Short mmCIF file of C-alpha atoms in Angstrom, two decimals:
data_model
loop_
_atom_site.label_atom_id
_atom_site.label_comp_id
_atom_site.label_asym_id
_atom_site.label_seq_id
_atom_site.Cartn_x
_atom_site.Cartn_y
_atom_site.Cartn_z
CA MET A 838 0.00 0.00 0.00
CA ALA A 839 2.60 2.49 1.08
CA ASP A 840 5.67 1.70 -1.07
CA GLY A 841 5.00 4.36 -3.67
CA ARG A 842 4.04 6.92 -1.09
CA VAL A 843 7.14 6.30 0.99
CA ALA A 844 9.31 6.68 -2.09
CA SER A 845 7.58 9.96 -2.91
CA ALA A 846 8.13 11.14 0.63
CA LEU A 847 11.81 10.36 0.53
CA ARG A 848 12.20 12.23 -2.75
CA ALA A 849 10.70 15.38 -1.17
CA PRO A 850 12.90 16.55 1.72
CA LEU A 851 10.86 19.75 2.14
CA LEU A 852 7.37 20.71 1.09
CA LEU A 853 5.47 23.96 1.37
CA VAL A 854 2.00 23.22 2.67
CA ASP A 855 -0.78 25.80 2.54
CA GLU A 856 -3.75 26.03 4.93
CA ARG A 857 -5.63 23.30 3.09
CA PRO A 858 -2.95 20.82 1.99
CA TYR A 859 -5.45 18.11 1.22
CA ARG A 860 -6.92 20.21 -1.59
CA ARG A 861 -3.59 19.88 -3.35
CA GLY A 862 -3.81 16.12 -3.15
CA LEU A 863 -0.90 15.66 -0.76
CA LEU A 864 -0.10 11.97 -1.32
CA ARG A 865 -3.84 11.60 -1.99
CA LEU A 866 -4.46 11.14 1.71
CA PRO A 867 -7.84 11.91 3.32
CA PRO A 868 -7.96 15.35 4.99
CA HIS A 869 -7.90 14.11 8.56
CA ARG A 870 -4.79 11.98 7.96
CA VAL A 871 -2.79 14.95 6.75
CA LEU A 872 -4.08 17.23 9.49
CA VAL A 873 -3.29 14.74 12.21
CA ALA A 874 0.17 14.17 10.80
CA CYS A 875 0.78 17.93 10.72
CA ALA A 876 -0.43 18.30 14.27
CA ALA A 877 1.46 15.30 15.60
CA VAL A 878 4.78 16.40 14.15
CA LEU A 879 4.71 20.20 14.22
CA GLY A 880 1.72 21.19 16.30
CA CYS A 881 -0.30 22.17 13.21
CA ALA A 882 2.23 24.90 12.38
CA GLY A 883 2.26 23.81 8.79
CA VAL A 884 -1.50 23.62 8.50
CA LEU A 885 -2.16 26.94 10.18
CA GLY A 886 0.88 28.97 9.28
CA GLY A 887 1.92 27.84 5.82
CA LYS A 888 5.39 26.79 7.06
CA TYR A 889 7.73 24.10 5.78
CA LEU A 890 7.14 20.53 6.87
CA ARG A 891 9.89 17.96 6.86
CA GLN A 892 9.70 14.67 5.02
CA ARG A 893 8.83 12.92 8.27
CA LEU A 894 5.38 14.48 7.99
CA LEU A 895 4.75 12.49 4.81
CA LEU A 896 6.22 9.35 6.25
CA ASN A 897 4.00 9.62 9.32
CA ALA A 898 0.98 10.33 7.15
CA VAL A 899 1.61 6.99 5.44
CA VAL A 900 2.04 5.22 8.79
CA LEU A 901 -1.32 6.55 9.93
CA GLU A 902 -3.05 4.89 6.99
CA GLY A 903 -2.58 1.51 8.62
CA THR A 904 -4.02 2.30 12.04
CA GLN A 905 -6.89 0.36 13.53
CA SER A 906 -10.46 1.58 13.53
CA ALA A 907 -12.40 2.62 16.63
CA PRO A 908 -15.50 0.71 17.81
CA LYS A 909 -18.69 1.50 15.94
CA ALA A 910 -21.38 3.54 17.64
CA TRP A 911 -24.68 1.74 18.13
CA SER A 912 -28.12 2.46 19.52
CA ARG A 913 -28.50 1.12 23.08
CA CYS A 914 -31.48 3.00 24.44
CA GLU A 915 -32.63 0.50 27.04
CA TRP A 916 -29.15 0.19 28.52
CA VAL A 917 -28.61 3.98 28.68
CA VAL A 918 -31.96 4.55 30.40
CA ALA A 919 -31.29 1.75 32.89
CA GLN A 920 -27.86 3.19 33.75
CA VAL A 921 -29.21 6.71 34.21
CA GLU A 922 -32.06 5.61 36.44
CA ALA A 923 -29.83 3.35 38.53
CA HIS A 924 -27.28 6.12 39.02
CA ASN A 925 -29.95 8.55 40.23
CA ALA A 926 -32.13 6.07 42.11
CA ASN A 927 -31.58 7.76 45.48
CA LYS A 928 -32.94 11.11 44.26
CA SER A 929 -36.56 12.16 44.47
CA GLN A 930 -38.73 12.22 41.38
CA ALA A 931 -38.82 16.02 41.55
CA LEU A 932 -35.03 16.24 41.58
CA ARG A 933 -34.70 13.78 38.73
CA ARG A 934 -37.24 15.72 36.68
CA LYS A 935 -35.19 18.90 37.08
CA GLN A 936 -31.87 17.16 36.45
CA TYR A 937 -33.10 15.31 33.37
CA SER A 938 -34.55 18.53 32.00
CA VAL A 939 -31.11 20.13 32.23
CA GLN A 940 -29.34 17.16 30.69
CA SER A 941 -31.89 16.97 27.86
CA GLN A 942 -30.98 20.41 26.57
CA ASP A 943 -28.13 19.32 24.32
CA PRO A 944 -25.49 16.57 23.96
CA ASN A 945 -22.90 18.64 25.83
CA MET A 946 -25.06 18.94 28.96
CA PHE A 947 -25.82 15.22 28.77
CA TYR A 948 -22.11 14.40 28.38
CA ARG A 949 -21.14 16.57 31.33
CA GLY A 950 -23.66 14.86 33.61
CA THR A 951 -23.00 11.22 32.70
CA ALA A 952 -19.33 10.53 33.39
CA TYR A 953 -20.40 7.11 34.65
CA LEU A 954 -21.43 6.08 31.11
CA PHE A 955 -18.07 7.18 29.76
CA TRP A 956 -16.17 5.33 32.50
CA HIS A 957 -18.10 2.14 31.81
CA ASP A 958 -17.39 2.36 28.10
CA PHE A 959 -13.69 3.07 28.43
CA ALA A 960 -12.78 1.03 31.52
CA ARG A 961 -14.71 -2.10 30.65
CA GLY A 962 -16.74 -1.53 27.46
CA GLY A 963 -14.01 -1.83 24.85
CA TRP A 964 -13.74 1.84 23.92
CA GLY A 965 -10.33 3.45 23.72
CA GLU A 966 -6.87 1.99 23.30
CA PHE A 967 -4.59 2.23 26.32
CA ASN A 968 -1.48 0.23 25.43
CA LEU A 969 1.41 2.58 24.68
CA SER A 970 3.65 -0.36 23.74
CA THR A 971 1.94 -0.79 20.37
CA LEU A 972 2.82 2.65 19.02
CA GLY A 973 5.52 3.60 16.54
CA PRO A 974 7.85 1.44 14.43
CA ASP A 975 9.01 -1.81 16.01
CA ALA A 976 12.52 -0.49 16.59
CA THR A 977 11.32 2.41 18.74
CA ARG A 978 8.53 0.76 20.72
CA THR A 979 8.81 0.81 24.48
CA GLN A 980 7.35 -2.01 26.55
CA THR A 981 5.16 -0.24 29.09
CA PRO A 982 3.55 -2.07 32.04
CA ARG A 983 -0.22 -1.58 32.24
CA THR A 984 -0.18 0.66 35.31
CA ALA A 985 2.95 2.64 34.39
CA ALA A 986 0.79 5.33 32.78
CA TRP A 987 -1.46 5.69 35.83
CA THR A 988 -1.43 9.06 37.54
CA TRP A 989 -3.88 11.36 39.28
CA ILE A 990 -6.60 12.32 36.79
CA THR A 991 -9.76 14.41 37.19
CA GLY A 992 -11.82 11.55 35.76
CA ASP A 993 -14.26 14.02 34.20
CA GLN A 994 -12.12 16.16 31.93
CA HIS A 995 -14.24 18.24 29.55
CA LEU A 996 -14.10 21.86 28.43
CA SER A 997 -16.51 23.08 31.11
CA ASN A 998 -14.41 21.61 33.92
CA PHE A 999 -11.69 24.21 33.49
CA GLY A 1000 -11.97 27.62 35.06
CA ALA A 1001 -10.24 30.63 36.55
CA TRP A 1002 -9.60 31.42 40.19
CA ARG A 1003 -7.01 33.24 42.25
CA ASN A 1004 -4.58 30.87 43.91
CA ARG A 1005 -2.98 31.38 47.29
CA ASN A 1006 -0.03 33.06 45.59
CA ASN A 1007 -2.51 35.77 44.45
CA ASP A 1008 -2.24 34.83 40.77
CA VAL A 1009 -5.37 34.51 38.61
CA VAL A 1010 -4.89 31.13 36.92
CA TYR A 1011 -6.74 28.81 34.58
CA GLY A 1012 -6.85 25.12 35.34
CA VAL A 1013 -8.82 22.02 36.22
CA ASN A 1014 -11.42 22.82 38.87
CA ASP A 1015 -13.62 19.78 39.45
CA PHE A 1016 -12.36 16.84 41.49
CA ASP A 1017 -15.54 14.93 42.28
CA GLU A 1018 -14.55 12.12 39.88
CA ALA A 1019 -10.80 12.32 40.49
CA ALA A 1020 -8.92 9.04 40.72
CA ILE A 1021 -5.58 7.36 40.17
CA TYR A 1022 -5.95 5.68 36.80
CA ASP A 1023 -4.71 5.60 33.22
CA PHE A 1024 -4.23 9.13 31.85
CA HIS A 1025 -6.08 8.17 28.65
CA ILE A 1026 -9.39 8.55 30.49
CA ASP A 1027 -8.84 12.31 30.74
CA ILE A 1028 -7.38 12.51 27.23
CA TYR A 1029 -10.26 10.72 25.52
CA ARG A 1030 -12.95 12.50 27.52
CA LEU A 1031 -11.50 15.92 26.76
CA ALA A 1032 -10.88 15.04 23.11
CA VAL A 1033 -14.54 14.09 22.66
CA SER A 1034 -15.52 17.39 24.29
CA ILE A 1035 -13.26 19.37 21.94
CA TYR A 1036 -14.48 17.47 18.89
CA ASP A 1037 -18.13 18.00 19.79
CA HIS A 1038 -17.50 21.68 20.50
CA ALA A 1039 -15.89 22.13 17.11
CA LEU A 1040 -18.84 20.65 15.24
CA SER A 1041 -21.79 21.64 17.45
CA THR A 1042 -20.84 24.98 19.00
CA SER A 1043 -18.16 26.42 16.73
CA ALA A 1044 -19.97 25.22 13.59
CA LEU A 1045 -16.67 24.14 12.05
CA GLY A 1046 -16.09 21.26 9.69
CA GLU A 1047 -14.60 17.85 10.42
CA ALA A 1048 -11.21 18.84 9.02
CA ASP A 1049 -11.03 21.71 11.53
CA ALA A 1050 -12.15 19.43 14.36
CA ASP A 1051 -9.45 16.96 13.32
CA ALA A 1052 -6.84 19.71 13.37
CA ALA A 1053 -7.87 20.75 16.88
CA ILE A 1054 -7.49 17.19 18.17
CA GLY A 1055 -4.13 16.81 16.45
CA ALA A 1056 -2.89 20.04 18.01
CA PHE A 1057 -4.25 18.97 21.40
CA ALA A 1058 -2.49 15.58 21.29
CA ASP A 1059 0.82 17.06 20.20
CA ALA A 1060 0.79 19.86 22.78
CA TYR A 1061 0.05 17.34 25.53
CA VAL A 1062 3.08 15.21 24.68
CA GLN A 1063 5.35 18.18 24.08
CA THR A 1064 4.43 19.60 27.49
CA LEU A 1065 5.28 16.34 29.25
CA VAL A 1066 8.56 16.00 27.36
CA GLY A 1067 9.45 19.51 28.51
CA TYR A 1068 9.01 18.48 32.14
CA VAL A 1069 11.42 15.54 31.99
CA GLY A 1070 14.47 16.13 34.16
CA ASN A 1071 13.05 19.12 36.03
CA GLU A 1072 10.31 20.11 38.48
CA LYS A 1073 8.74 22.91 36.44
CA ALA A 1074 5.31 21.23 36.44
CA ASN A 1075 5.01 21.84 40.17
CA LEU A 1076 5.13 25.60 39.70
CA PHE A 1077 3.68 26.21 36.24
CA GLU A 1078 0.38 28.08 36.09
CA MET A 1079 -1.65 29.09 33.04
CA THR A 1080 -1.86 32.83 33.61
CA ALA A 1081 -2.75 35.61 31.19
CA THR A 1082 0.96 36.05 30.56
CA GLN A 1083 1.40 32.37 29.73
CA ALA A 1084 -1.68 32.37 27.51
CA ALA A 1085 -0.09 35.30 25.64
CA SER A 1086 -2.97 35.88 23.22
CA GLY A 1087 -6.35 34.62 22.09
CA HIS A 1088 -9.63 33.96 23.88
CA LEU A 1089 -8.01 32.55 27.03
CA HIS A 1090 -5.67 35.51 27.39
CA SER A 1091 -8.57 37.97 27.08
CA PHE A 1092 -10.63 35.98 29.55
CA LEU A 1093 -7.90 35.86 32.19
CA LYS A 1094 -7.15 39.56 31.79
CA SER A 1095 -10.82 40.32 32.39
CA VAL A 1096 -10.81 38.23 35.58
CA GLU A 1097 -7.62 39.92 36.76
CA GLY A 1098 -9.29 43.27 36.22
CA ARG A 1099 -12.23 42.58 38.50
CA ALA A 1100 -12.18 45.50 40.90
CA GLY A 1101 -13.65 44.75 44.31
CA ALA A 1102 -14.26 41.06 43.57
CA VAL A 1103 -14.55 40.16 47.27
CA GLU A 1104 -17.06 42.92 47.96
CA ALA A 1105 -19.06 42.06 44.82
CA GLN A 1106 -19.34 38.44 45.91
CA LEU A 1107 -20.51 39.40 49.38
CA ARG A 1108 -23.09 41.80 47.92
CA HIS A 1109 -24.45 39.02 45.69
CA PHE A 1110 -24.72 36.27 48.29
CA THR A 1111 -25.16 38.18 51.54
CA ALA A 1112 -26.69 41.29 53.06
CA ILE A 1113 -26.34 43.12 56.37
CA GLY A 1114 -29.50 42.92 58.46
CA PRO A 1115 -31.06 45.45 60.84
CA ASP A 1116 -29.01 43.98 63.67
CA GLY A 1117 -25.78 44.78 61.81
CA ARG A 1118 -24.95 41.11 61.10
CA ARG A 1119 -24.16 39.82 57.66
CA ARG A 1120 -26.27 36.86 56.54
CA PHE A 1121 -26.91 34.90 53.36
CA VAL A 1122 -29.63 36.04 50.98
CA HIS A 1123 -32.14 33.27 50.27
CA SER A 1124 -33.44 33.69 46.72
CA ALA A 1125 -33.65 32.16 43.26
CA GLU A 1126 -30.73 34.38 42.21
CA THR A 1127 -28.41 33.00 44.88
CA SER A 1128 -29.82 29.44 44.83
CA LEU A 1129 -29.62 29.51 48.63
CA ARG A 1130 -32.20 28.36 51.18
CA PRO A 1131 -32.18 28.56 54.98
CA ALA A 1132 -30.38 25.74 56.77
CA THR A 1133 -32.37 23.78 59.30
CA GLU A 1134 -31.69 23.89 63.03
CA ALA A 1135 -30.44 20.30 62.84
CA GLU A 1136 -28.00 21.19 60.06
CA LEU A 1137 -26.68 24.20 61.95
CA ALA A 1138 -26.20 22.09 65.09
CA GLU A 1139 -24.33 19.40 63.08
CA PHE A 1140 -22.01 22.00 61.58
CA HIS A 1141 -21.19 23.47 64.97
CA ARG A 1142 -20.47 19.97 66.27
CA ARG A 1143 -18.04 19.15 63.45
CA TRP A 1144 -16.56 22.62 62.83
CA ASN A 1145 -13.50 22.43 65.06
CA ALA A 1146 -9.78 21.73 65.14
CA GLY A 1147 -10.30 17.99 65.60
CA ALA A 1148 -12.67 17.52 62.65
CA TYR A 1149 -12.61 19.89 59.64
CA GLY A 1150 -9.56 21.68 61.06
CA ALA A 1151 -7.55 18.45 61.17
CA THR A 1152 -7.94 18.01 57.40
CA LEU A 1153 -6.51 21.41 56.43
CA LEU A 1154 -3.07 21.69 54.85
CA LYS A 1155 -0.60 21.55 57.72
CA VAL A 1156 2.63 22.36 55.92
CA GLY A 1157 2.74 24.56 52.86
CA TRP A 1158 2.80 28.04 51.37
CA HIS A 1159 0.18 30.19 53.13
CA ALA A 1160 -1.17 27.19 55.07
CA LEU A 1161 -3.93 28.24 57.49
CA PRO A 1162 -3.58 27.20 61.13
CA TRP A 1163 -6.89 26.55 62.87
CA ASP A 1164 -8.16 29.64 64.66
CA PRO A 1165 -11.63 29.32 66.27
CA GLU A 1166 -12.33 33.02 65.82
CA TYR A 1167 -11.16 33.12 62.20
CA PHE A 1168 -13.27 30.05 61.29
CA GLU A 1169 -16.29 31.06 63.38
CA ILE A 1170 -19.56 30.34 61.52
CA VAL A 1171 -21.47 33.56 60.93
CA ASP A 1172 -24.24 32.01 58.81
CA LEU A 1173 -25.13 28.78 57.02
CA ALA A 1174 -27.34 28.13 53.99
CA GLN A 1175 -28.30 25.24 51.74
CA ARG A 1176 -27.00 25.53 48.18
CA VAL A 1177 -29.65 24.03 45.89
CA ASP A 1178 -30.22 23.18 42.23
CA SER A 1179 -26.63 23.68 41.10
CA GLY A 1180 -24.18 21.70 39.02
CA ASP A 1181 -24.92 19.02 36.45
CA GLY A 1182 -23.56 15.60 37.32
CA SER A 1183 -23.64 16.61 41.01
CA PHE A 1184 -27.18 17.97 40.81
CA GLY A 1185 -29.13 17.23 43.99
CA VAL A 1186 -26.25 16.26 46.27
CA SER A 1187 -26.03 17.70 49.78
CA ARG A 1188 -24.40 21.12 49.60
CA PHE A 1189 -24.00 24.18 51.82
CA TYR A 1190 -22.46 27.63 51.82
CA VAL A 1191 -20.77 28.64 55.08
CA LEU A 1192 -20.02 32.25 55.92
CA ILE A 1193 -17.08 32.52 58.29
CA LYS A 1194 -15.56 35.57 59.95
CA GLY A 1195 -12.25 35.33 58.14
CA PRO A 1196 -9.32 37.71 58.52
CA PRO A 1197 -9.57 41.30 59.82
CA ALA A 1198 -10.78 43.78 57.22
CA ALA A 1199 -8.11 45.80 55.45
CA ASP A 1200 -9.33 49.02 57.06
CA GLY A 1201 -9.27 47.41 60.50
CA ASP A 1202 -13.04 47.74 60.86
CA GLY A 1203 -14.57 44.29 61.39
CA CYS A 1204 -13.77 41.12 59.45
CA GLN A 1205 -13.32 40.25 55.80
CA HIS A 1206 -15.87 37.44 55.65
CA VAL A 1207 -15.12 34.34 53.57
CA ILE A 1208 -17.65 32.05 51.87
CA LEU A 1209 -16.87 28.33 51.94
CA ASP A 1210 -18.50 25.74 49.68
CA VAL A 1211 -19.26 22.46 51.48
CA LYS A 1212 -20.30 19.69 49.10
CA GLN A 1213 -21.09 15.99 49.49
CA THR A 1214 -18.61 13.78 47.65
CA PRO A 1215 -20.07 10.50 46.37
CA PRO A 1216 -17.83 7.66 45.13
CA PRO A 1217 -16.26 8.39 41.73
CA ALA A 1218 -17.54 6.72 38.57
CA MET A 1219 -14.23 4.90 38.39
CA ALA A 1220 -15.11 2.80 41.46
CA ALA A 1221 -18.08 1.24 39.68
CA ALA A 1222 -16.21 0.70 36.43
CA ILE A 1223 -13.21 -1.28 37.69
CA GLY A 1224 -13.03 -4.59 39.49
CA GLY A 1225 -10.76 -7.37 40.70
CA ASP A 1226 -7.30 -6.46 41.92
CA ASP A 1227 -7.68 -2.84 40.80
CA LEU A 1228 -10.75 -2.29 42.96
CA ALA A 1229 -9.23 -4.12 45.92
CA TRP A 1230 -6.16 -1.88 45.71
CA TRP A 1231 -8.25 1.27 45.32
CA GLU A 1232 -10.36 0.57 48.38
CA THR A 1233 -7.30 0.52 50.65
CA ILE A 1234 -5.98 4.00 49.77
CA PHE A 1235 -8.36 6.58 51.28
CA ILE A 1236 -10.35 6.66 54.49
CA ASN A 1237 -13.31 8.30 52.70
CA GLU A 1238 -14.33 10.06 49.50
CA GLY A 1239 -13.60 13.49 50.93
CA ALA A 1240 -10.00 12.54 51.61
CA ARG A 1241 -9.73 11.30 48.02
CA ALA A 1242 -11.11 14.49 46.47
CA VAL A 1243 -8.98 16.73 48.70
CA GLU A 1244 -5.81 14.79 47.89
CA ALA A 1245 -6.69 15.02 44.20
CA GLN A 1246 -7.08 18.79 44.32
CA ARG A 1247 -3.77 19.17 46.13
CA ARG A 1248 -1.95 16.90 43.69
CA LEU A 1249 -3.46 18.27 40.48
CA THR A 1250 -3.21 22.00 41.25
CA CYS A 1251 -0.47 24.36 42.35
CA TYR A 1252 -0.80 26.72 45.35
CA THR A 1253 -3.99 24.88 46.25
CA ASP A 1254 -6.84 26.67 48.05
CA PRO A 1255 -5.77 26.68 51.74
CA TYR A 1256 -9.38 26.14 52.89
CA THR A 1257 -9.52 22.77 51.15
CA GLY A 1258 -10.39 19.98 53.55
CA TRP A 1259 -13.28 17.68 54.39
CA VAL A 1260 -15.87 17.28 57.11
CA GLU A 1261 -18.32 14.51 57.96
CA LEU A 1262 -21.92 15.68 58.35
CA PHE A 1263 -24.66 13.25 59.37
CA GLY A 1264 -22.29 10.41 58.52
CA VAL A 1265 -21.68 11.67 54.96
CA THR A 1266 -18.36 13.12 53.83
CA HIS A 1267 -18.35 16.64 52.38
CA VAL A 1268 -15.43 18.48 50.77
CA VAL A 1269 -14.78 22.06 51.92
CA ARG A 1270 -13.17 24.71 49.75
CA GLN A 1271 -13.39 28.44 49.30
CA ARG A 1272 -16.04 29.92 47.04
CA SER A 1273 -13.38 32.09 45.43
CA PRO A 1274 -14.52 35.58 44.39
CA TRP A 1275 -12.42 35.10 41.25
CA LYS A 1276 -13.83 31.66 40.43
CA THR A 1277 -15.50 31.71 37.06
CA GLY A 1278 -15.81 29.69 33.90
CA MET A 1279 -14.93 30.89 30.43
CA ASP A 1280 -17.84 31.56 28.08
CA LEU A 1281 -17.29 28.88 25.45
CA SER A 1282 -20.25 29.79 23.25
CA ALA A 1283 -18.21 31.99 20.92
CA LEU A 1284 -14.95 30.05 21.12
CA GLY A 1285 -13.82 29.04 17.64
CA ARG A 1286 -17.06 30.08 15.97
CA GLY A 1287 -15.95 30.38 12.36
CA ASP A 1288 -12.33 30.54 13.55
CA ALA A 1289 -10.50 27.22 13.46
CA LYS A 1290 -7.20 28.80 14.51
CA ALA A 1291 -8.75 30.08 17.75
CA LEU A 1292 -10.04 26.62 18.63
CA VAL A 1293 -6.68 25.01 17.81
CA LYS A 1294 -4.89 27.49 20.08
CA PHE A 1295 -7.32 26.84 22.92
CA ALA A 1296 -6.99 23.07 22.44
CA GLN A 1297 -3.23 23.44 22.83
CA GLN A 1298 -3.69 25.50 26.00
CA VAL A 1299 -6.01 23.01 27.71
CA ALA A 1300 -3.59 20.26 26.65
CA THR A 1301 -0.79 22.11 28.44
CA VAL A 1302 -2.93 22.49 31.57
CA THR A 1303 -3.96 18.82 31.47
CA ALA A 1304 -0.42 17.53 30.93
CA THR A 1305 0.86 19.74 33.75
CA SER A 1306 -1.73 18.43 36.20
CA HIS A 1307 -0.97 14.83 35.18
CA ALA A 1308 2.76 15.42 35.70
CA ARG A 1309 2.10 16.89 39.16
CA GLY A 1310 -0.10 13.95 40.05
CA SER A 1311 2.48 11.28 39.32
CA VAL A 1312 2.21 8.26 41.59
CA GLY A 1313 5.36 6.63 40.26
CA HIS A 1314 8.75 7.91 41.38
CA SER A 1315 11.93 8.51 39.40
CA PRO A 1316 12.97 7.03 37.07
CA ALA A 1317 9.37 5.96 36.46
CA GLN A 1318 7.49 9.19 37.06
CA PHE A 1319 4.46 9.56 34.83
CA LYS A 1320 6.14 12.18 32.64
CA ASP A 1321 9.15 9.89 32.09
CA VAL A 1322 6.98 6.95 31.06
CA VAL A 1323 4.87 8.89 28.56
CA ALA A 1324 7.79 10.90 27.18
CA ARG A 1325 9.70 7.69 26.52
CA ALA A 1326 6.74 5.98 24.86
CA LEU A 1327 5.45 8.95 22.85
CA GLY A 1328 8.63 10.98 22.37
CA PRO A 1329 9.55 9.45 18.98
CA ASP A 1330 7.75 11.21 16.13
CA GLY A 1331 6.26 8.02 14.74
CA ALA A 1332 4.79 6.98 18.08
CA ARG A 1333 3.44 10.46 18.71
CA ALA A 1334 1.80 10.61 15.29
CA ALA A 1335 0.22 7.20 15.75
CA TRP A 1336 -1.02 8.18 19.20
CA ALA A 1337 -2.53 11.41 17.84
CA ALA A 1338 -4.37 9.35 15.25
CA ARG A 1339 -5.58 7.01 17.98
CA VAL A 1340 -6.96 9.93 19.99
CA LEU A 1341 -8.60 11.43 16.92
CA ARG A 1342 -10.38 8.32 15.70
CA THR A 1343 -11.60 7.60 19.24
CA ALA A 1344 -12.94 11.13 19.69
CA ARG A 1345 -14.67 11.08 16.32
CA ALA A 1346 -16.28 7.68 16.87
CA TYR A 1347 -17.32 8.24 20.48
CA ARG A 1348 -18.96 11.54 19.62
CA ARG A 1349 -21.27 9.54 17.36
CA GLN A 1350 -22.02 7.25 20.31
CA LEU A 1351 -22.69 10.31 22.46
CA LEU A 1352 -25.22 11.66 19.96
CA LEU A 1353 -27.05 8.33 19.81
CA ASP A 1354 -27.13 8.04 23.61
CA PHE A 1355 -28.35 11.61 23.97
CA GLU A 1356 -31.20 11.12 21.51
CA CYS A 1357 -32.34 8.04 23.42
CA PHE A 1358 -32.13 9.81 26.77
CA ARG A 1359 -33.85 12.99 25.58
CA ASP A 1360 -36.81 11.15 24.07
CA TRP A 1361 -37.18 8.89 27.11
CA ALA A 1362 -36.87 11.74 29.64
CA HIS A 1363 -39.47 13.82 27.82
CA ASP A 1364 -41.98 10.97 28.06
CA ALA A 1365 -41.07 9.58 31.50
CA TYR A 1366 -40.53 12.92 33.27
CA PRO A 1367 -42.69 15.50 31.51
CA PRO A 1368 -42.66 18.99 33.03
CA LEU A 1369 -45.40 19.65 35.53
CA GLU A 1370 -48.11 22.13 34.73
CA GLY A 1371 -46.66 25.63 34.80
CA GLU A 1372 -43.07 24.33 34.85
CA GLU A 1373 -40.55 25.25 32.17
CA ASP A 1374 -39.62 22.41 29.85
CA ASP A 1375 -36.07 23.74 29.58
CA TYR A 1376 -35.44 24.16 33.30
CA SER A 1377 -31.96 25.54 33.88
CA VAL A 1378 -29.70 25.50 36.92
CA PRO A 1379 -26.85 27.78 37.88
CA SER A 1380 -23.35 26.52 37.33
CA ASP A 1381 -20.89 26.29 40.18
CA ASP A 1382 -19.53 29.64 39.03
CA GLU A 1383 -22.77 31.56 39.56
#
């Protein structure tokens, strides 16, 4: 198949490629093969910038022709419905009606709320290829043990699970911000889940074509590997943050600059969620706008019982930059409220906002109150998707789910929120972290709309953030840290190109599965949980950033 093409490649040491090389019949390869090869070798520089590509590009393009195909998407309505209902069986019918209404809005909302379907498919359902030892020419292949590529992952990596906040070094940064599904597992789970999200965004939200979606995935895969390779032999991953300066330009740069420029962010947050009453005390505002309701007397009593140095205080960071020692006055509860109808996959879980006194105000008059988010942490989807020795090992690591989620946040982020800890309320573990005044998500609705270059740049940026968090979260130690393992396996150009193709074909195929699953779910939910009289059919809930 490839003899003639290889010969042609070797006869052409350099080739000028324009923005649409496939229109020129480059080796007569399909568009996505050329785009992936460009991305895997030169980060799409040739595709997007009209630069020279070396002959290895052509050679890799030929190699990609022989790659395996991904599983075929198929209609499985009964199974999807059964999984959804089983996962939400402990919620009331009213809660499920609201949640299903949200998840029925579009495939993206459904995808965000059903990580357990994804985990089943990729951990035990045959989707995705995980073996790094099969990549590249025989002479460069590296035998990689199955668990060598395990590291801390978020377990639910999609475009909406990144956001901005101000870290404890006072930098506004962009990074992973949801750790409910975090686990120690193969990094491919995060890669495939995010790749599907990027691919769907390109086609559904950005209204781009498949060739542009392919280019974004190729750029994403290459940037991920390049970032890890850059961390080999140093500890830069532990300190790197995606700031406006690092983003340099584009949508992400503009977004981070706007967050940095928020004047009076702390005061604005307090004005939104709280008000000072006639008695001069600040309390939460209970309204549809804040999604807050009064806490019960029993809840308030439970918080006071567990809010001390021996419970929540004992889980705070003890040693670290700007670590907070327990101070009863500093952490004194001023008010407590239920946080309701928020999130997507976590819709309906036990959740509270706690207003504490905090540090003295800058002007010395009173305290600078702090809002803490206290959220129930159920078992991750990973726990239900694995079995045997893996599950037995997993169940010995953490004393509860809160400890798992807190450890994940500390391992996957830099200068982690010093309020991060966990507390047991009514026998259920809840994670505590600050409701940062700078915490916000990027508006993705206009990202890449009619602009493939913008989406490619953003895909490279989230790849850098993802690779950095994976490098930080390494469970293996030198010389088998996660970054060393992946850099050795995917460092060679041929292996990297083949891996990029693997990620692309998986993202493309699983998006088709996502669309089929969503159609089944939407039709079923509309019939099984119709809106009540006077209730909106497209019920919406605030995100965690609102």
